[in-house]
Short mmCIF file of C-alpha atoms and ligand atoms in Angstrom, two decimals:
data_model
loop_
_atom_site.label_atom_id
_atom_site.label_comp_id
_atom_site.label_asym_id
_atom_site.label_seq_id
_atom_site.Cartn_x
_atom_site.Cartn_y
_atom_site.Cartn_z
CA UNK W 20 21.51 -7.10 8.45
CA UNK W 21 18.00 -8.31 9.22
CA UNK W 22 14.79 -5.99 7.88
CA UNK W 23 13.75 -5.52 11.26
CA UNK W 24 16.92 -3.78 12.36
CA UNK W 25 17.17 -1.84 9.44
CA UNK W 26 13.94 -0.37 10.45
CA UNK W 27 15.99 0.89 13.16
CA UNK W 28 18.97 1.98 11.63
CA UNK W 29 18.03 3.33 7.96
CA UNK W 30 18.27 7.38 7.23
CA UNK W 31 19.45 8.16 10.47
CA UNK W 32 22.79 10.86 11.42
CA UNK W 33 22.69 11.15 14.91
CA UNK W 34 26.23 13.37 14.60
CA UNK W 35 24.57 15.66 11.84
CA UNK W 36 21.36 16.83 14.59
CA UNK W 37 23.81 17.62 17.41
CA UNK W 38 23.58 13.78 18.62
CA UNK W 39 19.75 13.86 19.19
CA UNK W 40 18.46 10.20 18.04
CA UNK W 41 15.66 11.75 15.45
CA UNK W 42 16.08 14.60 13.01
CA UNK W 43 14.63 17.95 13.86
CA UNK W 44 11.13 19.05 12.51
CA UNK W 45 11.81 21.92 10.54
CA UNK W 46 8.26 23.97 9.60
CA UNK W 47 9.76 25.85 6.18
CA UNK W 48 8.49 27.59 3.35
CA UNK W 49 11.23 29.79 2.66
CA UNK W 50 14.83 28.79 2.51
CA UNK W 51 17.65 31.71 2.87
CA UNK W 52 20.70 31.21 0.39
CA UNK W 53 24.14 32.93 2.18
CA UNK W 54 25.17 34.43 -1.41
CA UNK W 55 24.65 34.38 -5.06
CA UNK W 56 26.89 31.74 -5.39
CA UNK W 57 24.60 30.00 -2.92
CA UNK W 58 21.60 30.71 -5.00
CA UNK W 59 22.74 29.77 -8.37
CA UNK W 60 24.22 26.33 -7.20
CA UNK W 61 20.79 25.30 -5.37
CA UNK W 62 19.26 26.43 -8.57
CA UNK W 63 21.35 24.03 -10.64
CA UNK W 64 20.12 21.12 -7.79
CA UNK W 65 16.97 21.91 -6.66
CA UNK W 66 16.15 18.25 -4.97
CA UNK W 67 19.49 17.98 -3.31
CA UNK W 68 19.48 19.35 0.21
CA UNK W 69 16.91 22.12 1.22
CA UNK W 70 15.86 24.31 -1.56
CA UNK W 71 11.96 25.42 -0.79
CA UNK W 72 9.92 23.81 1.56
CA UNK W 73 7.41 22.54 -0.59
CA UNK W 74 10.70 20.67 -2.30
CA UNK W 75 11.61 18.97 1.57
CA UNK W 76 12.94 19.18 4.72
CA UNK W 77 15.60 17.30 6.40
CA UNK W 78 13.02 14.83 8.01
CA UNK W 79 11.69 14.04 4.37
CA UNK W 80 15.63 13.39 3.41
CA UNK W 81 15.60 10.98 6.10
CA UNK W 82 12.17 9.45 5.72
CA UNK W 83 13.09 8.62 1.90
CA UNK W 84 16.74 7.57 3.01
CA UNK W 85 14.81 5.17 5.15
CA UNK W 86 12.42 4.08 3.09
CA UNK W 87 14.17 3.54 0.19
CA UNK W 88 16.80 1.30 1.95
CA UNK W 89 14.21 -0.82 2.99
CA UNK W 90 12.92 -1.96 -0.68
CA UNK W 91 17.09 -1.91 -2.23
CA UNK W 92 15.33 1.72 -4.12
CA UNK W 93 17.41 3.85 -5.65
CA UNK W 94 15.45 6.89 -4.33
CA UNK W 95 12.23 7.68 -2.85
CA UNK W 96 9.83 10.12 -3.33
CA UNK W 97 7.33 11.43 -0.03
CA UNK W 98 3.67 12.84 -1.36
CA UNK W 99 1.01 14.28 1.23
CA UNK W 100 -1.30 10.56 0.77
CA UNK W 101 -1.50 7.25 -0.81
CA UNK W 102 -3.45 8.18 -3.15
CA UNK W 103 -0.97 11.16 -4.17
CA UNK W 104 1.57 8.66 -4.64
CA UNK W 105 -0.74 6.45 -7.05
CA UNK W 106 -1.21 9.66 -8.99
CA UNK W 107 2.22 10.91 -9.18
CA UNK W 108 3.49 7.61 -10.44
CA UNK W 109 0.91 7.23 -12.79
CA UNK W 110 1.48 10.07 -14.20
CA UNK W 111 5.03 9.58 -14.46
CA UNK W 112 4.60 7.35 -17.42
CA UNK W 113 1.30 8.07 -19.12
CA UNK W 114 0.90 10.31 -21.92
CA UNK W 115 -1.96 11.15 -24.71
CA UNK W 116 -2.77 8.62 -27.03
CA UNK W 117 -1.10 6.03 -24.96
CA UNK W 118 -2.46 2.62 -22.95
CA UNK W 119 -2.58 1.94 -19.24
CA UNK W 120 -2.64 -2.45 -18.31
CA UNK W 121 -4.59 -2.21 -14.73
CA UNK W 122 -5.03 -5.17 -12.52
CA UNK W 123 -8.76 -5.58 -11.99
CA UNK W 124 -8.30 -5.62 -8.05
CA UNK W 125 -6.80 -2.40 -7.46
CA UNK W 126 -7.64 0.06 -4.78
CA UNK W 127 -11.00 1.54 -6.02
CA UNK W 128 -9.54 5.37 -6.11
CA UNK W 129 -6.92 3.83 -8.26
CA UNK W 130 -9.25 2.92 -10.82
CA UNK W 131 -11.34 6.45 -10.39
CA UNK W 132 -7.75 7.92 -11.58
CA UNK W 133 -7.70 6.16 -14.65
CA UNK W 134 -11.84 6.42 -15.39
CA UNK W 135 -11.69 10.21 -14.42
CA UNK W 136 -8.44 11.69 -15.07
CA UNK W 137 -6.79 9.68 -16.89
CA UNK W 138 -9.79 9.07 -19.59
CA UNK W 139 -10.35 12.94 -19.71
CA UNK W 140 -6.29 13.31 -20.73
CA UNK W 141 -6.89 10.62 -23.62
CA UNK W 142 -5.06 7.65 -21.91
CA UNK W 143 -6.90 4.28 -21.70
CA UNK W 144 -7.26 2.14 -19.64
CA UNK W 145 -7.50 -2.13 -20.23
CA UNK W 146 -8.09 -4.07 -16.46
CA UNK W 147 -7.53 -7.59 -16.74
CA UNK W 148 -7.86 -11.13 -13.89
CA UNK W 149 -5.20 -9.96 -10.92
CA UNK W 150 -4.55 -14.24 -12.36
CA UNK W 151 -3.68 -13.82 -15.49
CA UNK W 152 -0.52 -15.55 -16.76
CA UNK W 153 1.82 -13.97 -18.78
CA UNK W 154 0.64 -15.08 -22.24
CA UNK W 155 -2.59 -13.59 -21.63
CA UNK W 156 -0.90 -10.42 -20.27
CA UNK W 157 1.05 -10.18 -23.37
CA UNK W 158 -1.62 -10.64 -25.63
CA UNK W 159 -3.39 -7.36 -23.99
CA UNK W 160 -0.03 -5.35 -25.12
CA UNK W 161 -0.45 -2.92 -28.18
CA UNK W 162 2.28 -0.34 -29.62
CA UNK W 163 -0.02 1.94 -27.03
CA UNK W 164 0.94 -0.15 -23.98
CA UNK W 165 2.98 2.15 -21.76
CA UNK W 166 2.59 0.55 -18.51
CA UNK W 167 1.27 -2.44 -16.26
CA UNK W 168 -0.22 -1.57 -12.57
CA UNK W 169 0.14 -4.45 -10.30
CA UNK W 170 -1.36 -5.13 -6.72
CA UNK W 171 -0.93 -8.23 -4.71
CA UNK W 172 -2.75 -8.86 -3.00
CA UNK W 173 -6.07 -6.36 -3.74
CA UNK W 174 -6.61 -4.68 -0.48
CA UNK W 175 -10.18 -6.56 -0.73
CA UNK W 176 -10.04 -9.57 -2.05
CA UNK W 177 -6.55 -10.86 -1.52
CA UNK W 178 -5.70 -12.27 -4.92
CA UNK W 179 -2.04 -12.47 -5.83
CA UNK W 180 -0.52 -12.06 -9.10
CA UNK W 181 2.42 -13.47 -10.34
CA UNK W 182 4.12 -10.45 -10.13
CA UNK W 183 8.01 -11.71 -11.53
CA UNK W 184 6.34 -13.42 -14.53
CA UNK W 185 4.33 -10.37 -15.30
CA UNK W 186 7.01 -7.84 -14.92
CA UNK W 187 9.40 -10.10 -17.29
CA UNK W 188 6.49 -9.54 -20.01
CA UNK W 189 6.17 -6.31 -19.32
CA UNK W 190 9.54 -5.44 -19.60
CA UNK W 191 10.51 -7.00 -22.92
CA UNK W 192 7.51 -5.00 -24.29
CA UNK W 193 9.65 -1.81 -22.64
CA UNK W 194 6.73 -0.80 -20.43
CA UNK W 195 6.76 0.34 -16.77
CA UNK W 196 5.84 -1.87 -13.95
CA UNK W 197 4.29 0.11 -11.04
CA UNK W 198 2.83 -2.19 -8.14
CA UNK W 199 0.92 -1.07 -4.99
CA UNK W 200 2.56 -2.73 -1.97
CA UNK W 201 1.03 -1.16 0.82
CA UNK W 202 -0.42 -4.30 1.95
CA UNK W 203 2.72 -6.15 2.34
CA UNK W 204 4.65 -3.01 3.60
CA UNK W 205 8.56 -3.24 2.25
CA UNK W 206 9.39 -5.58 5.27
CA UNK W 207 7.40 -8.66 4.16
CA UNK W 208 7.59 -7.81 -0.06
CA UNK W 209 10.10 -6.72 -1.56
CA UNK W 210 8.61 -5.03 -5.50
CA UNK W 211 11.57 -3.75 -6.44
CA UNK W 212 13.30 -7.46 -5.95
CA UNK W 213 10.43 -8.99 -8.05
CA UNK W 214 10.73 -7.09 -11.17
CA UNK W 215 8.29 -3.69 -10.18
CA UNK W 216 10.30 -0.57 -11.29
CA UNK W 217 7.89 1.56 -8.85
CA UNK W 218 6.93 0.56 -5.98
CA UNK W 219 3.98 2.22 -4.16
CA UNK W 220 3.22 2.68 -0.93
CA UNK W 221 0.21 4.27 1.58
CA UNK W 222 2.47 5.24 4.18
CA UNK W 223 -0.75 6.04 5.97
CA UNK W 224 -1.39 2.39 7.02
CA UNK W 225 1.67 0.38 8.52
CA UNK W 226 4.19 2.88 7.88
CA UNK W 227 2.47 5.23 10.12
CA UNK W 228 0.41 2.78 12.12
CA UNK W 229 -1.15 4.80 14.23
CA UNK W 230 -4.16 5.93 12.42
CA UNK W 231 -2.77 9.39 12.91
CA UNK W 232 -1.73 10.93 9.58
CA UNK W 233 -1.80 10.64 5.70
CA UNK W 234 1.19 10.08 3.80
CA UNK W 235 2.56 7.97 0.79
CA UNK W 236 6.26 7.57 -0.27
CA UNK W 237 7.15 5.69 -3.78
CA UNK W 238 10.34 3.76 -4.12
CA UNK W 239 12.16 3.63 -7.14
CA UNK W 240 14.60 2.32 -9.50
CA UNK W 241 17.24 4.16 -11.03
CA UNK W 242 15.44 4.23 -14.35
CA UNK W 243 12.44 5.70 -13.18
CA UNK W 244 13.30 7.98 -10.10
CA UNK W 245 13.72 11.24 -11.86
CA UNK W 246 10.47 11.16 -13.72
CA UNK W 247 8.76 10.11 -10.63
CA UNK W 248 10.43 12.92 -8.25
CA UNK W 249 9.37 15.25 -11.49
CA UNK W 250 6.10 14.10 -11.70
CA UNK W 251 5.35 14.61 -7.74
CA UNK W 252 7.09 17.78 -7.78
CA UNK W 253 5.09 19.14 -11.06
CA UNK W 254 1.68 18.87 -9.01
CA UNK W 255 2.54 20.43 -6.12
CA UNK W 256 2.61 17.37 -3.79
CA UNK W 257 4.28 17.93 -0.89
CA UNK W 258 3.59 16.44 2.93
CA UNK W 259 3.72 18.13 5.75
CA UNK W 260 7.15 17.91 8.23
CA UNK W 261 4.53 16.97 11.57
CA UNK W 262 2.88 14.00 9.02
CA UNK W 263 6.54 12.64 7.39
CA UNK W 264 7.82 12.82 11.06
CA UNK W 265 5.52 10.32 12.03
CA UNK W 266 5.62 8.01 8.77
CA UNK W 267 9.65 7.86 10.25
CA UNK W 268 9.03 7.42 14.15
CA UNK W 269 6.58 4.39 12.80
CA UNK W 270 8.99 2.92 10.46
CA UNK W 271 11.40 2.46 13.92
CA UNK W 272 8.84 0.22 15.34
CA UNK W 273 7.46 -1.36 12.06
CA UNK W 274 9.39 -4.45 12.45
CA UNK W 275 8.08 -5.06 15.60
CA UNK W 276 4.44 -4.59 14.91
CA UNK W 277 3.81 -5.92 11.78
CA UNK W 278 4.14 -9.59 13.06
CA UNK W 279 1.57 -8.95 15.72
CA UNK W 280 -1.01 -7.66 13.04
CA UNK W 281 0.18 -11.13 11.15
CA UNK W 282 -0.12 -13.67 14.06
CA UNK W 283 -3.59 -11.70 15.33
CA UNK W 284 -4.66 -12.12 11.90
CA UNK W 285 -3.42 -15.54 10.80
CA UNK W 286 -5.55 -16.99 14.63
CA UNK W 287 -8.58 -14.68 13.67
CA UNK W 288 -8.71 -16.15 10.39
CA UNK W 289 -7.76 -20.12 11.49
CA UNK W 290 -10.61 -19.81 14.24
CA UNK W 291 -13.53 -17.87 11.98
CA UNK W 292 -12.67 -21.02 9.42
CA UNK W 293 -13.83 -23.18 12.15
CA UNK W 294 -17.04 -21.25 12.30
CA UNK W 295 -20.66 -22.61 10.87
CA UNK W 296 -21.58 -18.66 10.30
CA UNK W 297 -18.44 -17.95 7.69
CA UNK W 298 -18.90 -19.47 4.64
CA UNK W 299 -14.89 -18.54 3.09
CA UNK W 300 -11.89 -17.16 4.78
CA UNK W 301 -9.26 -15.36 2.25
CA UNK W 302 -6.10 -15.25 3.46
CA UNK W 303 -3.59 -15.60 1.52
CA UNK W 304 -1.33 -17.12 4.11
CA UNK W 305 -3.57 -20.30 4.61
CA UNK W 306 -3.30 -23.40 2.18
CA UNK W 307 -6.43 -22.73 1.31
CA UNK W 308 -5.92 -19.27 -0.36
CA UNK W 309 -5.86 -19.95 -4.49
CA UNK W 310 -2.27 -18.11 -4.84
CA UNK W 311 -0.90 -19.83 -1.75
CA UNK W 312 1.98 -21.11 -3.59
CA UNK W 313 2.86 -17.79 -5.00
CA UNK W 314 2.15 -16.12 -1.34
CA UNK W 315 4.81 -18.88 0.01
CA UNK W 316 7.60 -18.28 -3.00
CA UNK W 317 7.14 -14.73 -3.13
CA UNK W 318 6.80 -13.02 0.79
CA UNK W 319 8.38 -13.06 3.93
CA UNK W 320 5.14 -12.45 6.10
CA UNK W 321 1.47 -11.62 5.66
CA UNK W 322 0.08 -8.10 7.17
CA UNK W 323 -3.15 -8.04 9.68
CA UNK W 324 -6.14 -7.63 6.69
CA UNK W 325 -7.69 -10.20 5.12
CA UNK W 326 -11.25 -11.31 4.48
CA UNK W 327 -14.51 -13.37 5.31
CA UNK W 328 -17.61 -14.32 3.46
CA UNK W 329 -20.94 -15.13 5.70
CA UNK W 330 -23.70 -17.16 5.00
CA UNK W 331 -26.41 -15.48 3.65
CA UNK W 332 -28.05 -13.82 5.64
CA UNK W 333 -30.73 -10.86 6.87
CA UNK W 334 -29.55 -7.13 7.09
CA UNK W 335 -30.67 -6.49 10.38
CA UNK W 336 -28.69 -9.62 11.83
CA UNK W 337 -25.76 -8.44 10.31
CA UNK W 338 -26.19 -5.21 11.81
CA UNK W 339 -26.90 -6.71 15.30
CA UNK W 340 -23.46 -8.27 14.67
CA UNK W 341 -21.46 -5.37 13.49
CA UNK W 342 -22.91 -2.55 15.66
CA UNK W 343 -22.32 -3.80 19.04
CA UNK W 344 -19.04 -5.19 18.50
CA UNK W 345 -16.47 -3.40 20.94
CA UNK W 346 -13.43 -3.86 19.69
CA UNK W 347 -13.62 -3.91 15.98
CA UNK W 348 -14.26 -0.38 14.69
CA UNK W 349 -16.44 0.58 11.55
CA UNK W 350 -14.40 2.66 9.12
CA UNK W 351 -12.09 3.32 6.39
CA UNK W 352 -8.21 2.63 6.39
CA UNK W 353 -6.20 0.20 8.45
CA UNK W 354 -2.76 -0.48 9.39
CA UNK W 355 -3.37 1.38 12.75
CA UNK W 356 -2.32 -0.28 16.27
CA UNK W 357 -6.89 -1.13 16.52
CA UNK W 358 -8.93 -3.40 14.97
CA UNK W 359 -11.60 -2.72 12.34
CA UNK W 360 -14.28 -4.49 10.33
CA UNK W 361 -15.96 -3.31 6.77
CA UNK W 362 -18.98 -4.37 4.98
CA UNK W 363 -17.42 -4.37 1.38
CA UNK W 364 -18.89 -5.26 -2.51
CA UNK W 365 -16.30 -5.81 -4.56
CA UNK W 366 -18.35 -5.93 -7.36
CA UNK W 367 -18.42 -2.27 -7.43
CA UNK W 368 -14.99 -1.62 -8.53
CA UNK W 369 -14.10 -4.21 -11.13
CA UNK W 370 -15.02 -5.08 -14.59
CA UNK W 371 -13.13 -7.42 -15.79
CA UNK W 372 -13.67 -10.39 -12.90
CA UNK W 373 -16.73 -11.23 -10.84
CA UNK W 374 -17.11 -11.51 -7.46
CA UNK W 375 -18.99 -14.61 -6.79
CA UNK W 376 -19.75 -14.95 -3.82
CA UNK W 377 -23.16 -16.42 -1.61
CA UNK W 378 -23.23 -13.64 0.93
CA UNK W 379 -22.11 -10.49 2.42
CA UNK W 380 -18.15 -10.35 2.59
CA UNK W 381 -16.55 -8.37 5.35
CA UNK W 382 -12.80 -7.10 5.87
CA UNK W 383 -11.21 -7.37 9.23
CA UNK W 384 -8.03 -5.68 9.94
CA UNK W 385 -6.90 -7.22 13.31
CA UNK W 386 -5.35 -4.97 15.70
CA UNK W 387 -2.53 -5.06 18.29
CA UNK W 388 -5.08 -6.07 21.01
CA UNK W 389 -4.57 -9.57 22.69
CA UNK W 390 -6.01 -12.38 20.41
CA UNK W 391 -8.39 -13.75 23.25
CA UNK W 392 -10.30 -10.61 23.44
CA UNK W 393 -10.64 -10.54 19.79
CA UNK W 394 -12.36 -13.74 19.25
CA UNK W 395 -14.27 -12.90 22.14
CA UNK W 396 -15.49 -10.52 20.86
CA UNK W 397 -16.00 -11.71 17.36
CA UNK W 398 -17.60 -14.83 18.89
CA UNK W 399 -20.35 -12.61 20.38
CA UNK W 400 -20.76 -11.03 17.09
CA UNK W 401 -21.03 -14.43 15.65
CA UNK W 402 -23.80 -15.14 18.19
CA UNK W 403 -26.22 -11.80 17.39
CA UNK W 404 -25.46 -12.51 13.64
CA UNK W 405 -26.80 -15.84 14.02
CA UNK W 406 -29.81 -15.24 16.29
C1 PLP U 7 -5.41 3.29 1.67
C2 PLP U 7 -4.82 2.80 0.42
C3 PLP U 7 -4.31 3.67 -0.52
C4 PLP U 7 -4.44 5.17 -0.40
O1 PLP U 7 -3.79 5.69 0.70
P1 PLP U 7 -4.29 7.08 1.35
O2 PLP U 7 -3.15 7.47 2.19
O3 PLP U 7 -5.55 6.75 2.09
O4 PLP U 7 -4.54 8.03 0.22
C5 PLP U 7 -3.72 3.14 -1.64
N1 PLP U 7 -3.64 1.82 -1.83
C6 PLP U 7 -4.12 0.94 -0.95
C7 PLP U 7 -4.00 -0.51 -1.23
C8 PLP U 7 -4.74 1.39 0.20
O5 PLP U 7 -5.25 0.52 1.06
#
């Protein structure tokens, strides 16, 4: 069956919740056992069925289900964020002493983990190009080298990696290959397909889509599950049944919105290419993105964010443009049903590529609106930028 249906379809037992489509919220902390017996066998199994809240409900069991059908996983794992789920994966693999191989792209609070945390615990961390080919990547390996983070593409500046040459490096050096794929969402990349042993997600964008709650889920091989569902469950991460029950009522509809934030995208980025005001449009589904050809082998569809670079130009015009737009909101996050536009410097969270380029770049994450109004709108913003 199709992705889009399995959206439907995954995690659910209609005949187990007394035929009611969705499972039931359950707010637990506690957990009664009927007998000793009872007891000691949940002991022996604490992550199958309910053992203690913090440990999951039955909407989490079918939020993972779900989830984890979608990317082929063998499990899932459900943490309170995004971020959470960076963490607990990372920390799934690294240890004292040993060597982390971080794409230079990657989410900034990704990169905070491995310069705060990380450094503090005595594991190091080497970024390199999100470009690089595989000789390079190899060359970076040392008898330290425990794992290689992937994302493609950067949630700011859109470069892809070759993510099935990397991971073939990676793994004949035995190390882990985590990628974040919360761009792509598991309907239009599949990680797990393409060599990543953990994939990564911030539920809190598409999965959600509603800019309503915070939630991450991590799908995993075999190999790698039971560290990963340790790891989680050894800090205490846990999301709450209202927040996990929304990740799952916007996974039904995922398939279904995600090609609206594509096409609203893809005709927000073809028309601000047309205009004098933009000098660059990344995106990695137009020909003229530098990975296009890996974009074309390796997804099935492009999500709603992407990014421009203007012309140089004054502060204040910029502002004139970006405050008095009425559609596009100012703020962090994306993946919600609106539209929203971001200043951004890359240049402030990598070090081992440069961001060239000749003035300010913005992210846009286009919205469910209707694509008139937002080039409308973005054409009147065009209009006060340019005086
Ligand atoms: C937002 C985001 C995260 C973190 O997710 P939160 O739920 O906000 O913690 C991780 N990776 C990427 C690429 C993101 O955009």
């Amino acid at each position: 069956m199709k992705r889009a249906t399995r959206l439907v379809h995954a995690g659910r037992d209609p005949a187990a919740q007394q035929g009611m489509v969705n499972p039931p919220v359950y707010h637990a902390s506690t957990v009664l056992f009927e007998s000793l017996d009872a007891l000691e066998a949940a002991t022996r199994n604490p992550f199958k069925g309910v053992y203690y809240g913090r440990n999951g409900t039955p909407v989490q069991f079918a939020f993972e289900t779900a989830v984890a059908e979608m990317e082929g996983a063998f499990g899932a794992v459900t943490t309170c964020s995004g971020l959470a789920a960076i963490v607990a994966a990372v920390m799934s693999v690294a240890e004292t002493g040993t060597q982390l191989l971080v794409t230079d792209n990657v989410y900034g609070p990704t990169r905070n983990l491995c310069e705060g945390l990380l450094k503090r615990l005595g594991v190091e961390t080497v970024y390199f190009d999100p470009t690089i080919d595989a000789e390079a990547l190899a060359a970076l390996i040392t008898p330290a080298t425990r794992a290689v983070f992937l994302e493609a593409p950067g949630s700011l500046t859109f470069e892809i990696s070759d993510v099935p040459a990397l991971a073939a490096v990676a793994h004949r050096h035995d190390l882990t290959v985590l990628a974040d794929n919360t761009w792509a969402t598991p309907l239009f990349y599949n990680a797990l397909e393409h060599g990543v042993d953990i994939s990564i997600h911030a539920a809190t964008k598409y999965i959600v889509g509603h800019a309503d709650a915070m939630l991450g889920v991590i799908n995993c091989n075999e190999a790698h599950y039971p560290a990963v569902r340790k790891s989680a469950a050894s800090m205490g991460y846990c999301a709450g049944p209202d927040d996990i029950y929304l990740g799952l009522r916007g996974l039904r509809t995922m398939g279904q919105r995600l090609p609206v934030h594509e096409a609203n995208a893809l005709a927000l980025a073809n028309w601000l290419a047309e205009q004098p005001a933009v000098a660059q449009v990344i995106h990695p589904a137009r020909a003229d993105h530098p990975q296009h050809a890996l974009f074309q082998r390796d997804f099935s569809g492009s999500s709603g964010l992407f990014a421009i670079v203007l012309e140089p130009c004054e502060r204040e015009r910029l502002a004139a443009m970006l405050d008095n737009l009425a559609l596009y909101g100012m703020g962090f996050s994306w993946g919600g049903y609106e539209s929203l536009i971001l200043p951004i410097d890359p240049n402030r969270s990598r070090t081992a590529t440069r961001w060239d380029a000749p003035g300010q770049t913005l992210r846009i994450h286009a919205g469910l609106e209707d694509i008139d109004d937002l080039i409308a709108d973005l054409d009147a913003g065009l209009a006060r930028l340019t005086g």
